[in-house]
Coordinates of C-alpha atoms in Angstrom, one line a residue:
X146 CA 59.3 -13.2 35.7
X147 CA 55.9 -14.8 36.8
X148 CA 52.7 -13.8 35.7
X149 CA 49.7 -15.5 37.8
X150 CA 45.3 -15.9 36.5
X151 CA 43.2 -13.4 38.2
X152 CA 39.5 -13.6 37.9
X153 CA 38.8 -10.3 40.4
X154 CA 37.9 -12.2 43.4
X155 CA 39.3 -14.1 46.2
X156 CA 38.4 -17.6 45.0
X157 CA 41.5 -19.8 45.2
X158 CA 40.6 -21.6 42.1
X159 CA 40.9 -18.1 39.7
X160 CA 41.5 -21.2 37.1
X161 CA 38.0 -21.9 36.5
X162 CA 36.6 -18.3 36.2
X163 CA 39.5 -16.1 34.8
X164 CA 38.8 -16.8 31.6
X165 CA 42.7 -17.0 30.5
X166 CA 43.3 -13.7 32.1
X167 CA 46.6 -13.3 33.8
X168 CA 49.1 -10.2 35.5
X169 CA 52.2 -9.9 36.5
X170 CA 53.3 -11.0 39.8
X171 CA 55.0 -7.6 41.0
X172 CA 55.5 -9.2 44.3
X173 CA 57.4 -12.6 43.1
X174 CA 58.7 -10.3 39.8
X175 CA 60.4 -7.1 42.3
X176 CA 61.9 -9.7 44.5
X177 CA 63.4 -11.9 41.8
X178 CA 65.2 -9.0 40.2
X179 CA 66.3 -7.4 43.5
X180 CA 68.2 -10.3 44.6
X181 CA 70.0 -11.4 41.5
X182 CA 71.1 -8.2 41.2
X183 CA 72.2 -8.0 45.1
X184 CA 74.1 -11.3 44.4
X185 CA 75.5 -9.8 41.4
X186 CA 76.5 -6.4 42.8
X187 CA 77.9 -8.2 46.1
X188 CA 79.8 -10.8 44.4
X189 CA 81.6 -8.1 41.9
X190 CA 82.6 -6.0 44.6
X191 CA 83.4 -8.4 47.3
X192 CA 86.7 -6.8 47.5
X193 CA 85.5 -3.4 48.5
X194 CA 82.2 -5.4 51.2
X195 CA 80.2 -3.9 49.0
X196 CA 76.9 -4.5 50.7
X197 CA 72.9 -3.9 49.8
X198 CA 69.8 -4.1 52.1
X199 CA 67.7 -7.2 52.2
X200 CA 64.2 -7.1 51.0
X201 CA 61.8 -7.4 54.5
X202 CA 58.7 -7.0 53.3
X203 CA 56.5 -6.3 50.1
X204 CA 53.3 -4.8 49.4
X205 CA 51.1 -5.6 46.5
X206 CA 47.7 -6.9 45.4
X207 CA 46.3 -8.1 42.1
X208 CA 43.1 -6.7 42.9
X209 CA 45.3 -2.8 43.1
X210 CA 48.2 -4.1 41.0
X211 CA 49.4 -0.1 40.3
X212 CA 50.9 0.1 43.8
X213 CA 53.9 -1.9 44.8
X214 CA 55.5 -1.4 47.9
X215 CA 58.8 -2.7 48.9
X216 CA 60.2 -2.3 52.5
X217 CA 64.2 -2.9 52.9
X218 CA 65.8 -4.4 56.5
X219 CA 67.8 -1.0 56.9
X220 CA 64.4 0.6 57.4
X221 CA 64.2 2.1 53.7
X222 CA 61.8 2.0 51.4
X223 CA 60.4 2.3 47.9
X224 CA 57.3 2.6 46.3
X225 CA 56.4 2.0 42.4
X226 CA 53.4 3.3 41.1
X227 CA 52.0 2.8 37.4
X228 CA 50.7 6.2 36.0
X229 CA 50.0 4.8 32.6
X230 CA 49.7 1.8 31.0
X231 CA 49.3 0.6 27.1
X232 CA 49.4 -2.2 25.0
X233 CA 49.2 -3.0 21.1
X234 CA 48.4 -6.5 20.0
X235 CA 50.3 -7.1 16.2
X236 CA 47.9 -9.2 14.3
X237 CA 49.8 -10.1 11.5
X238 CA 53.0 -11.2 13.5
X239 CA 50.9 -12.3 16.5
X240 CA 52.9 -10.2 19.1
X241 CA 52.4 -8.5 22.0
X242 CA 54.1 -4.7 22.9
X243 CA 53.5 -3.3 26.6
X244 CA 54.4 0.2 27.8
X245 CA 54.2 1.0 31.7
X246 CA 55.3 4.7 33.0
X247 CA 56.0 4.4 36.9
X248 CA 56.5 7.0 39.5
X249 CA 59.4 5.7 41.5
X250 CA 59.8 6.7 45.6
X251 CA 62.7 6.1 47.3
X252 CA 63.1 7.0 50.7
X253 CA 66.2 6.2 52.8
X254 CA 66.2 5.4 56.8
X255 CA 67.5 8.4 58.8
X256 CA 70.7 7.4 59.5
X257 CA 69.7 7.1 63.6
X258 CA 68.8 3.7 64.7
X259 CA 67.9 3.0 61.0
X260 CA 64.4 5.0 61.2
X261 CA 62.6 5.6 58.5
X262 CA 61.9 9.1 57.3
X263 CA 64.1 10.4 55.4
X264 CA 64.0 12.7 52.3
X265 CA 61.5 11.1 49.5
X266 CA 63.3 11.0 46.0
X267 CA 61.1 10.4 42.9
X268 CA 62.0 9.5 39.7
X269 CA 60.3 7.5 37.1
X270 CA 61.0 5.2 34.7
X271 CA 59.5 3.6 31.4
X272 CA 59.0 -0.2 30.6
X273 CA 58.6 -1.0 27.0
X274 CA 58.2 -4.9 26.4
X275 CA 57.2 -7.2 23.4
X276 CA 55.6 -10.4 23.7
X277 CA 55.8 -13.3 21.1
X278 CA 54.5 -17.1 20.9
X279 CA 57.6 -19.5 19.9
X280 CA 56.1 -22.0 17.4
X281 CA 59.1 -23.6 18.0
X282 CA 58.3 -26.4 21.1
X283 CA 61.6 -27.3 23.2
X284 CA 62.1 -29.2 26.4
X285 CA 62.2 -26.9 29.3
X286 CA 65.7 -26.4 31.0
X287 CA 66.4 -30.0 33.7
X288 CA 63.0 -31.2 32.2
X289 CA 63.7 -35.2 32.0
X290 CA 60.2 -36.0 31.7
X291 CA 60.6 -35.3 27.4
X292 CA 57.3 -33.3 27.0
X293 CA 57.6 -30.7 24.9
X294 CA 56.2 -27.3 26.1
X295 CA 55.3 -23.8 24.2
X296 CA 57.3 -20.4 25.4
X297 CA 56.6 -17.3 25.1
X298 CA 60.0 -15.2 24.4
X299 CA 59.9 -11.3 25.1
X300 CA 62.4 -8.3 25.1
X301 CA 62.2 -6.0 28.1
X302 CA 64.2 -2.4 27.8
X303 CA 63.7 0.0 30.6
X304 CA 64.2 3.6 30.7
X305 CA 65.4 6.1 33.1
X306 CA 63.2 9.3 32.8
X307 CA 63.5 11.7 35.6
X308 CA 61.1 14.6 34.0
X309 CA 58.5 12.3 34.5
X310 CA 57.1 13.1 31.1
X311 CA 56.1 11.3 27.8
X312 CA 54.5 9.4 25.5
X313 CA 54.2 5.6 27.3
X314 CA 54.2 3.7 23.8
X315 CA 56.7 6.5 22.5
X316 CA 60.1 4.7 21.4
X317 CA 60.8 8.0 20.4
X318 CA 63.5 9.4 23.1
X319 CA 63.0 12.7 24.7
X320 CA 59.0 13.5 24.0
X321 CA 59.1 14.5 27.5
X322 CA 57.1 17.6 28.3
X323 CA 59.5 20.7 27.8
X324 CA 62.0 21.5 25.2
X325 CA 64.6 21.1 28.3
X326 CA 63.6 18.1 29.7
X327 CA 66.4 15.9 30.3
X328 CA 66.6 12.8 27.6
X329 CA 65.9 9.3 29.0
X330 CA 68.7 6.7 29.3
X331 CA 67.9 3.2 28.7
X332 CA 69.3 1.2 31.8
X333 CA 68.9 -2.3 31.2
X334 CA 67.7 -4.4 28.0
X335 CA 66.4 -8.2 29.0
X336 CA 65.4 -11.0 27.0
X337 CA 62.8 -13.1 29.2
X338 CA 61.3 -16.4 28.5
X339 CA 58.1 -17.6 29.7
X340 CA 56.9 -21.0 29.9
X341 CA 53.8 -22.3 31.4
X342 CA 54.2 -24.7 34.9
X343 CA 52.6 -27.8 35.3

């Protein structure tokens, strides 16, 4: 997970005029989780060749950071789109909880020649992360150097939703519109630590 400054313009140096303001690096962050799990799903299958398209290219901006998307080297593709967005900042326990609610498009090549084209599917899916400052300073992981540097830990749980419906800061499950609506499903729960580069 990377986040990066932005300060709304092109300057290189977003350092001086951001004013601490950073976002997530959707580009670095959807490429980073694609290929761990490609190495993951390849290596536990490697009996059966299971086998997963490479990432070829990957769309996204910080200036329209709602929009990401990703294009696969079997001519597929898949777009992820923010629809809503929240956050609560926790005073007395100086945390931070996120919400995102993405429309997710997947569209597969045609099967000929590995054209693109094929028939859209959209889901969507729910991010709900918290944010906390460790007090505690450690060394980071291979540092030899013996500074001592602040992290940032946070919990990650994402949420399978196809009604795309629902509360984003909701914990609650099924608050989907309709009393039919298919319940979420929780399909992956992360701890993630953050600390800051030299």
């Amino acid at each position: 997970v990377r986040f990066i400054t932005v300060d709304g313009d092109d300057n290189v140096n977003t350092n001086a005029n951001s004013n601490e303001k950073v976002i997530a690096d959707r580009q670095f962050n959807e490429a980073s989780y694609f290929n761990a799990l490609k190495e993951a799903v390849e290596q536990s299958q490697s009996q059966q060749k299971v086998s997963m398209p490479s990432i070829q290219t990957i769309v996204w901006s910080p200036f329209n950071p709602n929009v990401c998307t990703i294009n696969y080297n079997d001519s597929s593709m898949k777009e992820i789109k923010v629809t809503k967005r929240a956050a609560e900042l926790d005073m007395a326990t100086g945390s931070i909880s996120s919400s995102e609610y993405r429309r997710i498009t997947n569209v597969s090549s045609t099967g000929t020649g590995n054209l693109p084209g094929g028939i859209p599917n959209i889901s969507a899916s729910r991010v709900l992360t918290k944010w906390k400052v460790n007090d505690t300073m450690s060394n980071s992981a291979g540092d030899e150097s013996g500074k001592q540097k602040q992290s940032v830990e946070g919990l990650e749980v994402v949420y399978s939703d196809g009604a795309m419906g629902g509360d984003p800061m909701s914990m609650g499950i099924g608050s989907g519109g309709g009393g039919g609506a298919k319940q979420p499903q929780m399909i992956s729960k992360s701890r993630l630590r953050l600390q800051k580069l030299d």
